């Protein structure tokens, strides 16, 4: 039984280390992206337009999705603001199944409300 406790302790330590590393790398990556955006004059609008171009090759699938969305209702597929934000920047709107990152934290005894986004 001591073995299991030791392993769980190691897992917690490694998850914390991974979280810290990810946070540091996230900040560096964001700064790198911002610097490149400024250097090339790229805007968020440019990024949205570029991501739309990649999806345009699926014309039939896109049309089928639109038809299905109309059948489900006019609000189907709309983006909802995040209600919860995780320690590593993960977000969840509060709709659907609870994501693994939040379920894991709740299982560790944390409260879901700790991660609520302040309006």
PDB file of C-alpha atoms in Angstrom:
ATOM      1  CA  UNK A   1       0.000   0.000   0.000  1.00  0.00           C
ATOM      2  CA  UNK A   2       2.927   2.328   0.694  1.00  0.00           C
ATOM      3  CA  UNK A   3       3.982   1.836  -2.913  1.00  0.00           C
ATOM      4  CA  UNK A   4       0.674   3.221  -4.231  1.00  0.00           C
ATOM      5  CA  UNK A   5       0.889   6.262  -1.969  1.00  0.00           C
ATOM      6  CA  UNK A   6       4.468   6.912  -3.086  1.00  0.00           C
ATOM      7  CA  UNK A   7       3.481   6.661  -6.738  1.00  0.00           C
ATOM      8  CA  UNK A   8       0.496   8.978  -6.249  1.00  0.00           C
ATOM      9  CA  UNK A   9       2.755  11.474  -4.510  1.00  0.00           C
ATOM     10  CA  UNK A  10       5.217  11.293  -7.397  1.00  0.00           C
ATOM     11  CA  UNK A  11       2.379  11.775  -9.872  1.00  0.00           C
ATOM     12  CA  UNK A  12       1.225  14.909  -8.048  1.00  0.00           C
ATOM     13  CA  UNK A  13       4.767  16.313  -7.998  1.00  0.00           C
ATOM     14  CA  UNK A  14       5.280  15.553 -11.692  1.00  0.00           C
ATOM     15  CA  UNK A  15       1.914  17.058 -12.610  1.00  0.00           C
ATOM     16  CA  UNK A  16       2.851  20.228 -10.739  1.00  0.00           C
ATOM     17  CA  UNK A  17       6.220  20.333 -12.510  1.00  0.00           C
ATOM     18  CA  UNK A  18       4.515  19.785 -15.863  1.00  0.00           C
ATOM     19  CA  UNK A  19       2.014  22.522 -15.059  1.00  0.00           C
ATOM     20  CA  UNK A  20       4.800  24.963 -14.155  1.00  0.00           C
ATOM     21  CA  UNK A  21       6.758  24.132 -17.316  1.00  0.00           C
ATOM     22  CA  UNK A  22       3.651  24.476 -19.461  1.00  0.00           C
ATOM     23  CA  UNK A  23       2.857  27.848 -17.890  1.00  0.00           C
ATOM     24  CA  UNK A  24       6.381  29.128 -18.583  1.00  0.00           C
ATOM     25  CA  UNK A  25       6.359  27.790 -22.133  1.00  0.00           C
ATOM     26  CA  UNK A  26       2.864  29.207 -22.690  1.00  0.00           C
ATOM     27  CA  UNK A  27       3.982  32.725 -21.756  1.00  0.00           C
ATOM     28  CA  UNK A  28       7.098  32.454 -23.931  1.00  0.00           C
ATOM     29  CA  UNK A  29       5.063  31.120 -26.848  1.00  0.00           C
ATOM     30  CA  UNK A  30       2.484  33.914 -26.561  1.00  0.00           C
ATOM     31  CA  UNK A  31       5.276  36.523 -26.470  1.00  0.00           C
ATOM     32  CA  UNK A  32       6.922  34.898 -29.515  1.00  0.00           C
ATOM     33  CA  UNK A  33       3.616  34.911 -31.429  1.00  0.00           C
ATOM     34  CA  UNK A  34       2.940  38.542 -30.503  1.00  0.00           C
ATOM     35  CA  UNK A  35       6.423  39.558 -31.636  1.00  0.00           C
ATOM     36  CA  UNK A  36       5.969  37.812 -34.979  1.00  0.00           C
ATOM     37  CA  UNK A  37       2.509  39.309 -35.419  1.00  0.00           C
ATOM     38  CA  UNK A  38       3.943  42.785 -34.848  1.00  0.00           C
ATOM     39  CA  UNK A  39       6.931  42.170 -37.124  1.00  0.00           C
ATOM     40  CA  UNK A  40       4.721  41.003 -40.000  1.00  0.00           C
ATOM     41  CA  UNK A  41       1.746  43.268 -39.254  1.00  0.00           C
ATOM     42  CA  UNK A  42      -0.568  40.299 -38.657  1.00  0.00           C
ATOM     43  CA  UNK A  43      -3.913  40.975 -36.986  1.00  0.00           C
ATOM     44  CA  UNK A  44      -6.410  38.667 -35.316  1.00  0.00           C
ATOM     45  CA  UNK A  45      -8.619  39.234 -38.349  1.00  0.00           C
ATOM     46  CA  UNK A  46      -5.833  37.868 -40.561  1.00  0.00           C
ATOM     47  CA  UNK A  47      -5.598  34.758 -38.406  1.00  0.00           C
ATOM     48  CA  UNK A  48      -9.350  34.205 -38.539  1.00  0.00           C
ATOM     49  CA  UNK A  49      -9.346  34.605 -42.303  1.00  0.00           C
ATOM     50  CA  UNK A  50      -6.457  32.163 -42.662  1.00  0.00           C
ATOM     51  CA  UNK A  51      -8.132  29.546 -40.478  1.00  0.00           C
ATOM     52  CA  UNK A  52     -11.317  29.895 -42.557  1.00  0.00           C
ATOM     53  CA  UNK A  53      -9.375  29.180 -45.753  1.00  0.00           C
ATOM     54  CA  UNK A  54      -8.210  25.809 -44.444  1.00  0.00           C
ATOM     55  CA  UNK A  55     -11.768  24.664 -43.847  1.00  0.00           C
ATOM     56  CA  UNK A  56     -13.112  25.856 -47.197  1.00  0.00           C
ATOM     57  CA  UNK A  57     -11.968  22.675 -48.965  1.00  0.00           C
ATOM     58  CA  UNK A  58     -14.762  20.726 -47.312  1.00  0.00           C
ATOM     59  CA  UNK A  59     -17.671  22.337 -49.165  1.00  0.00           C
ATOM     60  CA  UNK A  60     -20.122  19.449 -48.990  1.00  0.00           C
ATOM     61  CA  UNK A  61     -19.443  18.700 -45.333  1.00  0.00           C
ATOM     62  CA  UNK A  62     -19.787  22.385 -44.491  1.00  0.00           C
ATOM     63  CA  UNK A  63     -23.124  22.621 -46.298  1.00  0.00           C
ATOM     64  CA  UNK A  64     -24.361  19.485 -44.536  1.00  0.00           C
ATOM     65  CA  UNK A  65     -23.380  20.965 -41.173  1.00  0.00           C
ATOM     66  CA  UNK A  66     -25.280  24.165 -41.936  1.00  0.00           C
ATOM     67  CA  UNK A  67     -28.376  22.175 -42.863  1.00  0.00           C
ATOM     68  CA  UNK A  68     -28.116  20.104 -39.699  1.00  0.00           C
ATOM     69  CA  UNK A  69     -27.673  23.261 -37.621  1.00  0.00           C
ATOM     70  CA  UNK A  70     -30.824  24.745 -39.091  1.00  0.00           C
ATOM     71  CA  UNK A  71     -32.728  21.598 -38.162  1.00  0.00           C
ATOM     72  CA  UNK A  72     -31.430  21.755 -34.566  1.00  0.00           C
ATOM     73  CA  UNK A  73     -32.191  25.428 -34.081  1.00  0.00           C
ATOM     74  CA  UNK A  74     -30.704  28.799 -34.749  1.00  0.00           C
ATOM     75  CA  UNK A  75     -28.471  28.769 -31.639  1.00  0.00           C
ATOM     76  CA  UNK A  76     -26.802  25.457 -32.438  1.00  0.00           C
ATOM     77  CA  UNK A  77     -23.062  25.800 -32.916  1.00  0.00           C
ATOM     78  CA  UNK A  78     -22.783  29.263 -31.374  1.00  0.00           C
ATOM     79  CA  UNK A  79     -19.708  29.981 -29.314  1.00  0.00           C
ATOM     80  CA  UNK A  80     -20.356  30.496 -25.612  1.00  0.00           C
ATOM     81  CA  UNK A  81     -18.107  32.491 -23.297  1.00  0.00           C
ATOM     82  CA  UNK A  82     -15.960  30.519 -20.892  1.00  0.00           C
ATOM     83  CA  UNK A  83     -17.318  30.173 -17.358  1.00  0.00           C
ATOM     84  CA  UNK A  84     -14.316  28.275 -15.977  1.00  0.00           C
ATOM     85  CA  UNK A  85     -10.575  28.683 -16.559  1.00  0.00           C
ATOM     86  CA  UNK A  86      -7.999  26.123 -15.465  1.00  0.00           C
ATOM     87  CA  UNK A  87      -4.532  26.711 -14.041  1.00  0.00           C
ATOM     88  CA  UNK A  88      -2.960  26.086 -17.457  1.00  0.00           C
ATOM     89  CA  UNK A  89      -5.316  28.334 -19.391  1.00  0.00           C
ATOM     90  CA  UNK A  90      -7.879  25.662 -20.271  1.00  0.00           C
ATOM     91  CA  UNK A  91     -11.447  26.895 -20.549  1.00  0.00           C
ATOM     92  CA  UNK A  92     -14.926  25.402 -20.277  1.00  0.00           C
ATOM     93  CA  UNK A  93     -18.271  27.045 -20.977  1.00  0.00           C
ATOM     94  CA  UNK A  94     -20.064  25.008 -18.326  1.00  0.00           C
ATOM     95  CA  UNK A  95     -22.048  23.166 -20.983  1.00  0.00           C
ATOM     96  CA  UNK A  96     -21.778  19.485 -21.760  1.00  0.00           C
ATOM     97  CA  UNK A  97     -19.596  17.028 -19.899  1.00  0.00           C
ATOM     98  CA  UNK A  98     -17.088  18.383 -17.413  1.00  0.00           C
ATOM     99  CA  UNK A  99     -13.643  18.367 -19.085  1.00  0.00           C
ATOM    100  CA  UNK A 100     -10.939  16.040 -17.798  1.00  0.00           C
ATOM    101  CA  UNK A 101      -8.779  18.865 -16.465  1.00  0.00           C
ATOM    102  CA  UNK A 102     -11.604  20.112 -14.227  1.00  0.00           C
ATOM    103  CA  UNK A 103     -12.849  16.657 -13.266  1.00  0.00           C
ATOM    104  CA  UNK A 104      -9.327  15.786 -12.122  1.00  0.00           C
ATOM    105  CA  UNK A 105      -9.093  18.898  -9.976  1.00  0.00           C
ATOM    106  CA  UNK A 106     -12.532  18.275  -8.455  1.00  0.00           C
ATOM    107  CA  UNK A 107     -11.491  14.680  -7.727  1.00  0.00           C
ATOM    108  CA  UNK A 108      -8.488  16.091  -5.829  1.00  0.00           C
ATOM    109  CA  UNK A 109     -10.900  17.959  -3.583  1.00  0.00           C
ATOM    110  CA  UNK A 110     -10.864  21.348  -5.309  1.00  0.00           C
ATOM    111  CA  UNK A 111     -14.109  23.226  -5.865  1.00  0.00           C
ATOM    112  CA  UNK A 112     -15.387  23.902  -9.364  1.00  0.00           C
ATOM    113  CA  UNK A 113     -16.201  27.461  -8.266  1.00  0.00           C
ATOM    114  CA  UNK A 114     -12.501  28.134  -7.612  1.00  0.00           C
ATOM    115  CA  UNK A 115     -12.029  28.176 -11.369  1.00  0.00           C
ATOM    116  CA  UNK A 116     -15.027  30.363 -12.220  1.00  0.00           C
ATOM    117  CA  UNK A 117     -14.178  33.248 -14.541  1.00  0.00           C
ATOM    118  CA  UNK A 118     -14.914  36.609 -12.961  1.00  0.00           C
ATOM    119  CA  UNK A 119     -17.163  38.768 -15.171  1.00  0.00           C
TER     120      UNK A 119
END
